[in-house]
Every structure is written in structure tokens, then in C-alpha cells.
Short mmCIF file of C-alpha atoms and ligand atoms in Angstrom, two decimals:
data_model
loop_
_atom_site.label_atom_id
_atom_site.label_comp_id
_atom_site.label_asym_id
_atom_site.label_seq_id
_atom_site.Cartn_x
_atom_site.Cartn_y
_atom_site.Cartn_z
CA MET A 1 -33.48 14.00 0.09
CA THR A 2 -31.79 10.70 -2.26
CA THR A 3 -31.05 7.60 -1.16
CA ILE A 4 -27.34 6.51 -1.53
CA ALA A 5 -25.61 3.65 -1.41
CA PHE A 6 -21.56 4.00 -0.82
CA ILE A 7 -19.31 1.08 -1.26
CA GLY A 8 -15.80 1.32 -0.28
CA LEU A 9 -15.38 4.18 2.72
CA GLY A 10 -11.24 4.10 2.81
CA ASN A 11 -9.57 7.08 2.63
CA MET A 12 -11.57 8.96 -0.22
CA GLY A 13 -14.43 7.14 0.24
CA ASN A 14 -15.56 8.35 3.87
CA PRO A 15 -14.91 11.98 3.34
CA MET A 16 -16.89 11.97 0.30
CA ALA A 17 -19.74 10.00 1.38
CA ALA A 18 -19.99 12.11 4.52
CA ASN A 19 -20.58 15.00 2.10
CA LEU A 20 -23.76 13.20 0.60
CA VAL A 21 -24.94 13.00 4.21
CA LYS A 22 -24.23 16.72 4.80
CA ALA A 23 -26.11 17.33 1.81
CA GLY A 24 -29.18 15.89 3.15
CA HIS A 25 -28.89 12.39 1.65
CA ALA A 26 -29.87 8.78 3.40
CA VAL A 27 -26.37 7.22 2.95
CA HIS A 28 -26.19 3.47 2.80
CA GLY A 29 -22.52 1.99 3.68
CA PHE A 30 -20.47 -0.92 2.90
CA ASP A 31 -16.38 -1.87 3.42
CA LEU A 32 -14.53 -5.09 3.93
CA MET A 33 -12.75 -2.75 6.81
CA PRO A 34 -14.50 -2.23 10.45
CA GLU A 35 -12.77 0.20 11.48
CA ASN A 36 -13.54 2.77 8.14
CA LEU A 37 -17.04 1.54 9.03
CA THR A 38 -16.28 3.21 12.55
CA VAL A 39 -15.47 6.30 11.24
CA ALA A 40 -18.23 6.23 8.18
CA ARG A 41 -20.80 5.78 11.00
CA GLU A 42 -19.50 8.88 12.99
CA HIS A 43 -20.51 10.87 9.58
CA GLY A 44 -23.78 9.78 9.77
CA VAL A 45 -23.20 6.69 6.97
CA VAL A 46 -26.25 4.10 7.96
CA ILE A 47 -23.51 0.54 8.25
CA MET A 48 -25.10 -1.99 6.34
CA ALA A 49 -24.67 -5.43 7.17
CA ASN A 50 -23.13 -6.04 3.18
CA ALA A 51 -22.90 -4.32 -0.32
CA PRO A 52 -26.07 -6.33 -1.72
CA ALA A 53 -28.50 -4.91 1.03
CA ALA A 54 -26.44 -1.75 0.68
CA VAL A 55 -28.28 -1.16 -2.80
CA LYS A 56 -31.28 -2.58 -1.93
CA ASP A 57 -33.24 0.70 -1.29
CA ALA A 58 -30.61 3.05 -3.01
CA ASP A 59 -32.01 5.41 -5.83
CA VAL A 60 -27.90 5.69 -6.22
CA VAL A 61 -24.96 3.56 -5.77
CA ILE A 62 -21.32 5.54 -5.52
CA THR A 63 -18.41 2.33 -5.47
CA MET A 64 -14.90 3.61 -4.42
CA LEU A 65 -12.75 0.95 -4.85
CA PRO A 66 -9.13 -0.15 -5.37
CA ALA A 67 -9.08 -1.56 -8.60
CA GLY A 68 -10.84 -2.57 -11.99
CA LYS A 69 -11.43 -6.23 -10.43
CA HIS A 70 -13.57 -5.39 -6.95
CA VAL A 71 -15.27 -3.30 -8.87
CA LEU A 72 -16.51 -5.59 -11.53
CA SER A 73 -16.80 -8.72 -8.84
CA VAL A 74 -18.85 -5.92 -6.48
CA TYR A 75 -21.11 -5.45 -9.36
CA GLU A 76 -22.16 -8.57 -9.71
CA ASP A 77 -23.37 -8.86 -6.60
CA ILE A 78 -24.93 -6.48 -6.06
CA ALA A 79 -26.87 -5.37 -9.74
CA PRO A 80 -29.42 -8.58 -8.99
CA LYS A 81 -29.87 -6.80 -5.82
CA ALA A 82 -30.79 -2.84 -7.32
CA LYS A 83 -33.72 -1.17 -7.42
CA LYS A 84 -35.25 -1.18 -11.06
CA GLY A 85 -33.46 2.15 -13.07
CA ALA A 86 -30.97 2.82 -10.30
CA LEU A 87 -27.79 4.70 -11.06
CA PHE A 88 -24.72 3.21 -10.68
CA ILE A 89 -21.52 6.04 -10.17
CA ASP A 90 -18.19 4.94 -10.42
CA SER A 91 -15.53 6.84 -9.18
CA SER A 92 -12.74 4.23 -8.16
CA THR A 93 -9.71 4.81 -10.77
CA ILE A 94 -9.43 1.65 -12.96
CA ASP A 95 -8.94 0.35 -16.39
CA VAL A 96 -10.66 1.36 -19.07
CA GLU A 97 -12.00 -1.85 -20.40
CA SER A 98 -13.13 -3.20 -17.03
CA ALA A 99 -15.31 0.20 -16.68
CA ARG A 100 -16.33 -0.50 -19.69
CA LYS A 101 -17.42 -4.27 -18.65
CA ALA A 102 -19.02 -2.68 -15.47
CA HIS A 103 -21.58 -0.58 -17.89
CA ALA A 104 -22.31 -3.26 -19.60
CA ILE A 105 -23.19 -5.39 -16.25
CA ALA A 106 -25.45 -2.61 -15.56
CA ALA A 107 -27.06 -1.91 -18.63
CA LYS A 108 -27.86 -5.70 -18.44
CA ARG A 109 -30.21 -5.37 -15.51
CA GLY A 110 -31.49 -1.84 -16.57
CA LEU A 111 -29.84 0.46 -14.74
CA LEU A 112 -28.18 3.62 -15.71
CA SER A 113 -24.16 3.52 -15.35
CA ILE A 114 -21.38 6.26 -15.28
CA ASP A 115 -17.56 5.89 -14.59
CA ALA A 116 -16.91 8.99 -12.74
CA PRO A 117 -12.86 9.08 -11.37
CA VAL A 118 -11.87 11.86 -9.37
CA SER A 119 -8.60 14.20 -8.88
CA GLY A 120 -7.74 15.95 -6.30
CA GLY A 121 -7.32 13.37 -3.80
CA THR A 122 -8.12 12.66 -0.06
CA GLY A 123 -8.01 16.59 0.53
CA GLY A 124 -10.71 17.77 -1.89
CA ALA A 125 -12.84 15.03 -1.02
CA ALA A 126 -12.55 16.13 2.79
CA ALA A 127 -13.10 19.72 1.09
CA GLY A 128 -16.05 18.48 -1.76
CA THR A 129 -13.92 19.82 -4.19
CA LEU A 130 -13.02 16.56 -6.64
CA THR A 131 -12.72 16.76 -10.38
CA PHE A 132 -15.37 14.67 -11.60
CA MET A 133 -14.48 12.93 -15.09
CA ALA A 134 -17.46 11.26 -16.46
CA GLY A 135 -17.86 8.82 -19.34
CA GLY A 136 -21.33 7.56 -20.14
CA SER A 137 -24.93 8.26 -21.38
CA ASP A 138 -26.12 12.41 -21.72
CA GLY A 139 -29.62 10.69 -19.39
CA ALA A 140 -27.00 9.25 -16.97
CA PHE A 141 -25.09 12.20 -16.28
CA ALA A 142 -28.27 14.14 -16.01
CA VAL A 143 -29.10 11.97 -12.99
CA ALA A 144 -25.35 11.82 -12.00
CA GLU A 145 -24.57 15.79 -11.73
CA PRO A 146 -26.84 16.83 -9.02
CA ILE A 147 -25.96 13.69 -7.01
CA LEU A 148 -21.92 14.31 -7.39
CA LYS A 149 -22.19 18.37 -6.62
CA PRO A 150 -21.71 18.60 -3.08
CA MET A 151 -18.03 16.29 -3.49
CA ALA A 152 -17.13 18.02 -6.53
CA GLY A 153 -15.83 21.45 -7.52
CA ARG A 154 -15.79 20.08 -10.97
CA ILE A 155 -17.84 17.46 -13.06
CA VAL A 156 -16.97 17.21 -16.69
CA HIS A 157 -19.40 15.18 -18.66
CA CYS A 158 -16.06 13.62 -21.01
CA GLY A 159 -18.38 11.23 -23.65
CA GLY A 160 -19.75 7.66 -24.01
CA ASP A 161 -18.51 4.16 -21.15
CA GLY A 162 -15.24 4.77 -20.15
CA ALA A 163 -14.49 8.45 -21.20
CA GLY A 164 -13.99 9.06 -17.77
CA GLN A 165 -11.31 6.49 -17.36
CA ALA A 166 -9.97 7.70 -20.44
CA ALA A 167 -9.86 11.27 -19.25
CA LYS A 168 -8.09 10.16 -15.58
CA ILE A 169 -5.37 7.84 -16.56
CA CYS A 170 -4.21 10.56 -19.65
CA ASN A 171 -4.19 13.25 -17.59
CA ASN A 172 -2.16 11.41 -14.97
CA MET A 173 0.27 10.17 -17.36
CA ILE A 174 0.66 13.88 -18.16
CA LEU A 175 1.36 14.53 -14.34
CA GLY A 176 3.65 11.40 -14.04
CA ILE A 177 5.73 12.84 -16.88
CA SER A 178 5.89 16.36 -15.78
CA MET A 179 7.02 15.59 -11.85
CA ILE A 180 10.18 13.84 -13.62
CA GLY A 181 11.20 16.91 -16.08
CA VAL A 182 10.86 19.05 -12.84
CA ALA A 183 12.61 16.89 -10.51
CA GLU A 184 15.65 16.46 -13.69
CA ALA A 185 15.62 20.16 -13.70
CA PHE A 186 16.25 20.49 -10.12
CA VAL A 187 18.99 18.33 -10.30
CA LEU A 188 21.12 19.36 -13.07
CA ALA A 189 20.59 22.98 -11.37
CA GLU A 190 22.19 21.47 -8.54
CA LYS A 191 24.94 20.20 -10.49
CA LEU A 192 25.10 23.79 -12.23
CA GLY A 193 25.53 25.65 -8.87
CA LEU A 194 21.80 27.47 -9.58
CA SER A 195 19.62 27.76 -6.56
CA HIS A 196 16.68 26.01 -6.68
CA GLN A 197 14.17 29.60 -5.89
CA ALA A 198 16.58 31.08 -8.39
CA LEU A 199 15.00 28.19 -11.44
CA PHE A 200 11.78 28.68 -9.68
CA ASP A 201 11.60 31.97 -9.82
CA VAL A 202 12.65 31.52 -13.71
CA ALA A 203 10.76 28.78 -14.35
CA SER A 204 7.48 29.40 -12.88
CA THR A 205 7.19 32.37 -15.42
CA SER A 206 8.32 31.08 -18.25
CA SER A 207 7.94 28.90 -20.74
CA GLY A 208 9.02 25.51 -18.15
CA GLN A 209 5.74 26.22 -15.92
CA CYS A 210 3.47 23.49 -14.77
CA TRP A 211 1.35 22.33 -12.31
CA SER A 212 4.34 19.90 -10.98
CA LEU A 213 6.50 23.19 -10.86
CA THR A 214 4.24 25.77 -9.23
CA THR A 215 1.79 24.01 -7.10
CA TYR A 216 3.66 20.83 -6.13
CA CYS A 217 7.31 21.90 -6.65
CA PRO A 218 9.70 18.80 -5.26
CA VAL A 219 11.88 20.53 -3.55
CA PRO A 220 11.41 22.54 -0.15
CA GLY A 221 10.78 26.13 -0.32
CA PRO A 222 9.46 27.44 -3.01
CA VAL A 223 5.80 26.16 -2.89
CA PRO A 224 5.32 25.94 1.09
CA ASN A 225 2.77 23.83 0.79
CA SER A 226 4.38 21.00 -1.16
CA PRO A 227 5.00 17.88 -0.01
CA ALA A 228 8.88 18.41 -0.09
CA ASN A 229 8.43 20.34 3.00
CA ARG A 230 7.20 17.95 4.89
CA ASP A 231 9.46 15.03 4.01
CA TYR A 232 7.67 13.76 1.00
CA LYS A 233 4.56 12.58 3.14
CA PRO A 234 1.67 11.99 0.82
CA GLY A 235 -0.41 13.70 -0.27
CA PHE A 236 -0.21 11.68 -3.81
CA ALA A 237 1.28 8.65 -3.00
CA ALA A 238 3.77 6.60 -5.00
CA ALA A 239 2.33 3.65 -5.04
CA LEU A 240 -1.24 5.39 -6.69
CA MET A 241 0.99 7.09 -9.61
CA LEU A 242 2.46 3.46 -10.32
CA LYS A 243 -0.70 2.37 -11.16
CA ASP A 244 -2.20 5.11 -12.61
CA LEU A 245 0.82 4.68 -14.84
CA LYS A 246 0.81 1.50 -15.60
CA LEU A 247 -2.89 2.08 -16.41
CA ALA A 248 -2.46 4.58 -18.95
CA GLN A 249 0.34 2.36 -20.65
CA GLU A 250 -2.09 -1.16 -20.34
CA ALA A 251 -4.34 1.05 -22.51
CA ALA A 252 -1.72 2.63 -24.78
CA GLN A 253 -0.54 -1.41 -25.81
CA GLY A 254 -4.53 -1.97 -25.43
CA SER A 255 -5.46 0.87 -28.58
CA GLY A 256 -1.72 1.43 -30.28
CA ALA A 257 -0.97 4.48 -28.71
CA VAL A 258 2.61 5.60 -28.77
CA THR A 259 3.50 6.83 -25.61
CA PRO A 260 7.42 6.75 -24.93
CA LEU A 261 7.58 9.04 -22.23
CA GLY A 262 4.67 7.47 -20.32
CA ALA A 263 6.19 3.72 -20.95
CA GLU A 264 10.10 5.84 -19.27
CA ALA A 265 7.92 6.96 -16.32
CA ALA A 266 6.10 3.73 -15.29
CA GLN A 267 9.60 2.19 -15.37
CA LEU A 268 11.29 4.70 -13.04
CA TYR A 269 7.94 4.92 -10.49
CA ALA A 270 8.32 1.24 -10.39
CA LEU A 271 12.13 1.56 -9.41
CA PHE A 272 11.55 4.24 -6.58
CA ASN A 273 8.47 1.72 -5.28
CA ALA A 274 10.44 -0.84 -5.08
CA GLN A 275 13.05 0.82 -3.20
CA GLY A 276 10.46 0.83 -0.29
CA HIS A 277 8.90 4.18 -0.97
CA ALA A 278 5.67 3.62 -2.49
CA GLY A 279 4.09 5.11 0.99
CA ALA A 280 5.88 8.13 0.05
CA ASP A 281 4.89 11.33 -1.77
CA PHE A 282 5.00 10.93 -5.98
CA SER A 283 7.26 13.94 -5.82
CA GLY A 284 10.19 12.10 -3.41
CA ILE A 285 11.30 10.94 -7.10
CA ILE A 286 13.66 13.59 -6.97
CA ASN A 287 15.81 12.41 -4.40
CA PHE A 288 15.81 8.63 -6.90
CA LEU A 289 17.21 11.02 -9.53
CA ARG A 290 19.43 12.20 -7.09
CA GLY A 291 20.74 8.90 -6.11
CA ALA A 292 20.94 8.04 -10.10
CA ASN A 293 22.93 10.55 -11.21
CA PRO A 294 25.66 11.02 -8.45
P1 NAD B 301 -8.73 3.06 0.28
O1 NAD B 301 -7.54 1.62 0.08
O2 NAD B 301 -8.22 3.66 1.01
O3 NAD B 301 -10.53 2.31 -0.17
C1 NAD B 301 -10.44 1.77 -0.30
C2 NAD B 301 -11.40 0.87 0.21
O4 NAD B 301 -12.06 -0.47 -0.43
C3 NAD B 301 -10.55 -0.09 1.36
O5 NAD B 301 -11.66 0.73 2.10
C4 NAD B 301 -11.69 -1.66 1.13
O6 NAD B 301 -11.81 -1.86 2.59
C5 NAD B 301 -12.86 -1.24 0.30
N1 NAD B 301 -12.82 -2.53 -0.11
C6 NAD B 301 -12.22 -3.02 -0.91
N2 NAD B 301 -13.01 -4.42 -1.52
C7 NAD B 301 -14.46 -4.18 -1.07
C8 NAD B 301 -15.54 -4.84 -1.42
N3 NAD B 301 -15.39 -6.06 -1.89
N4 NAD B 301 -16.76 -4.42 -0.59
C9 NAD B 301 -16.33 -3.68 -0.21
N5 NAD B 301 -15.24 -2.50 -0.03
C10 NAD B 301 -14.28 -2.69 0.06
O7 NAD B 301 -8.27 3.88 -1.36
P2 NAD B 301 -8.77 5.22 -1.30
O8 NAD B 301 -7.33 5.93 -1.65
O9 NAD B 301 -9.50 5.67 -0.98
O10 NAD B 301 -8.69 5.12 -3.45
C11 NAD B 301 -10.33 4.78 -3.63
C12 NAD B 301 -10.07 4.83 -5.56
O11 NAD B 301 -9.92 6.52 -5.63
C13 NAD B 301 -8.78 3.70 -5.74
O12 NAD B 301 -9.28 3.64 -7.31
C14 NAD B 301 -7.77 4.88 -6.09
O13 NAD B 301 -6.46 4.69 -6.91
C15 NAD B 301 -8.43 6.21 -6.54
N6 NAD B 301 -7.99 7.32 -6.15
C16 NAD B 301 -7.95 7.76 -4.95
C17 NAD B 301 -6.78 8.93 -4.52
C18 NAD B 301 -6.38 9.03 -3.18
O14 NAD B 301 -5.45 10.93 -3.12
N7 NAD B 301 -5.85 8.44 -2.75
C19 NAD B 301 -7.15 10.02 -5.45
C20 NAD B 301 -7.87 9.81 -6.75
C21 NAD B 301 -8.89 8.51 -7.16
#
């Protein structure tokens, strides 16, 4: 049994913390929202008065927060209070630069740290099947791996500090671009009088095959579990897709990478969000594309 502090008990953090409790760990939790603390308590998390109190006796500290500024401010608060040699794991999706700053805050205090963002959404968090993409030293990763296991389907050590965040935003840039590509193909098929099922049957076994088509099809019918079948209830909200595409663009600008399709995808999702669809599933962009091509 390990004592684990868990800070950020929202849609993702709460089910992740619950799986750590189920695995037999003592989990000391904190969140700013009282209703999230109530859920965490029901899952067996010991609620602490604030973040520094949560980390005081912890061997491992996990953060699952909205963005880089939250992670850095929490790290500044908790690093001085952490046990000597404790391991910090940040599983939030944040920009690579903030992730590297977070590593530096931990290192200055002699703490181990990894960035370990996840893919798999709230369903994967509840089922304990998240994919973790980890960045950090071999030593920190070796300590982190058994802690992550009860929450994970797959754990990949991607490289040094920030490599996990780099993998996450590259993956989600592929996802945003491919979803728009699949949605455009269905809109074109509609105009050409080709049925959704016919396009699906051909493309899903041809060179157009991809996850956005075969697992997350943006039209109702061909993939019964995709959000298109429940009026685009998320799933993965368009607001989060826009956040990740913006992070990819920031990283592209900072590193000099040329990503014209990533830039276009970010713009299209910004328009879709601005039309009041931030809470809809990101595959709902097909409705925006239909409207944009009347
Ligand atoms: P969320 O908004 O539900 O949870 C974030 C929690 O952090 C909230 O409960 C909030 O009160 C808490 N918080 C904010 N500042 C805090 C502070 N200073 N101290 C303590 N608690 C604080 O968000 P989420 O959906 O759980 O996502 C968390 C992270 O995981 C984000 O970075 C997101 O991009 C990423 N992510 C989300 C999904 C998803 O499907 N929801 C999938 C993969 C990755």
C-alpha cells in the first residue's frame, strides 16, 4: 500500500482516484469543488483541507487539473510540503513548456517527477483502461509504472521531461484532423447521393480507414456506440478538442514545425465552439460542415 495524494478530482480525477483506492492504496484527495469532494469521499478517498495537507504524508502525488497555469500554481504550493524523494505525476493535458517548468519545480526540491497525460476519456478512467504517455527519467518512470497500473490499459514511456505531453498533443492533432476529414467525406457522399452505410462499408475496409471512422463514426448508424447515435452527447467535448489543437499550434509555433492542417482544424473547431457547441461531442463538427457547405 502506498499513500497517494490526488489533487483535481473532476470528471477524470475522481474515477482514477477510485481505482487507486480499489487497488488498496490510501488516497488523500483535494479539489476546489465541494461536490467533487463528496463523490470522492463515497469512493473511499480521504478528503484533506487543502493541497499541501494532502501531500504532506504522500509517497506519490498525482495532479489532474485543467491547464498548465493550474498545475504550476499547485506545484509551487505543494513542492515545499512534499516528503523527501516523493514522486510527482501530472496527468493533466497541458502545454509542453509548462510541463517542463513543473519538472523543474519538482527537481529543485529533490523530488521525482513525470508528465503522464492520458487518452481514453471518462469511460477509460472509470474502467481503468487509460493509455498513459509518460515523460521523465528512467528512474522516475520505474517508480511511477506500478502506481499507474490500476488506472491503465497501456503505459508508454515516451522520453524525457515533457515527452508525454508532446505525444498527447501530436496524437490529438491527428484525431482532430482525421475527424474533420471523415466528416467532410460523409458530407460529400450525401451531396453525391451515396448512403452513409455504403461509404462506411467501403472506407472502413479501404485506405480511408481510421479510428474517427471505424470507432467514432460521425453519422448515426454504422457504429452504434458512437456519439452521433445520441445526438452528439460527449464522449469527448468539442471544447477539449479545441484546447488540445491550440496546445498543438502553440507547440508548432514554438518549435518551428509546419502544421497547416493542424492550424485549419484548430480554426474550424474554434468556429464550431463559438457557435455554442463547446459542450457537444467533437464529432458533431459534421453538422457545422453541412451548414458551411449548404
Ligand atoms: P474537470 O474540470 O472535470 O476537473 C478538473 C478539476 O480540477 C476540477 O474539479 C477543479 O475543481 C479542479 N481544480 C482546479 N484548480 C484546482 C486547484 N488549484 N486545486 C485543486 N483542484 C483544482 O476536468 P477533467 O475532464 O477531469 O480533465 C482534467 C484534465 O484531463 C484536463 O487537463 C483535460 O484536458 C484532461 N483530459 C480530459 C479528458 C476527458 O475526456 N474529460 C480526457 C483526457 C484528458
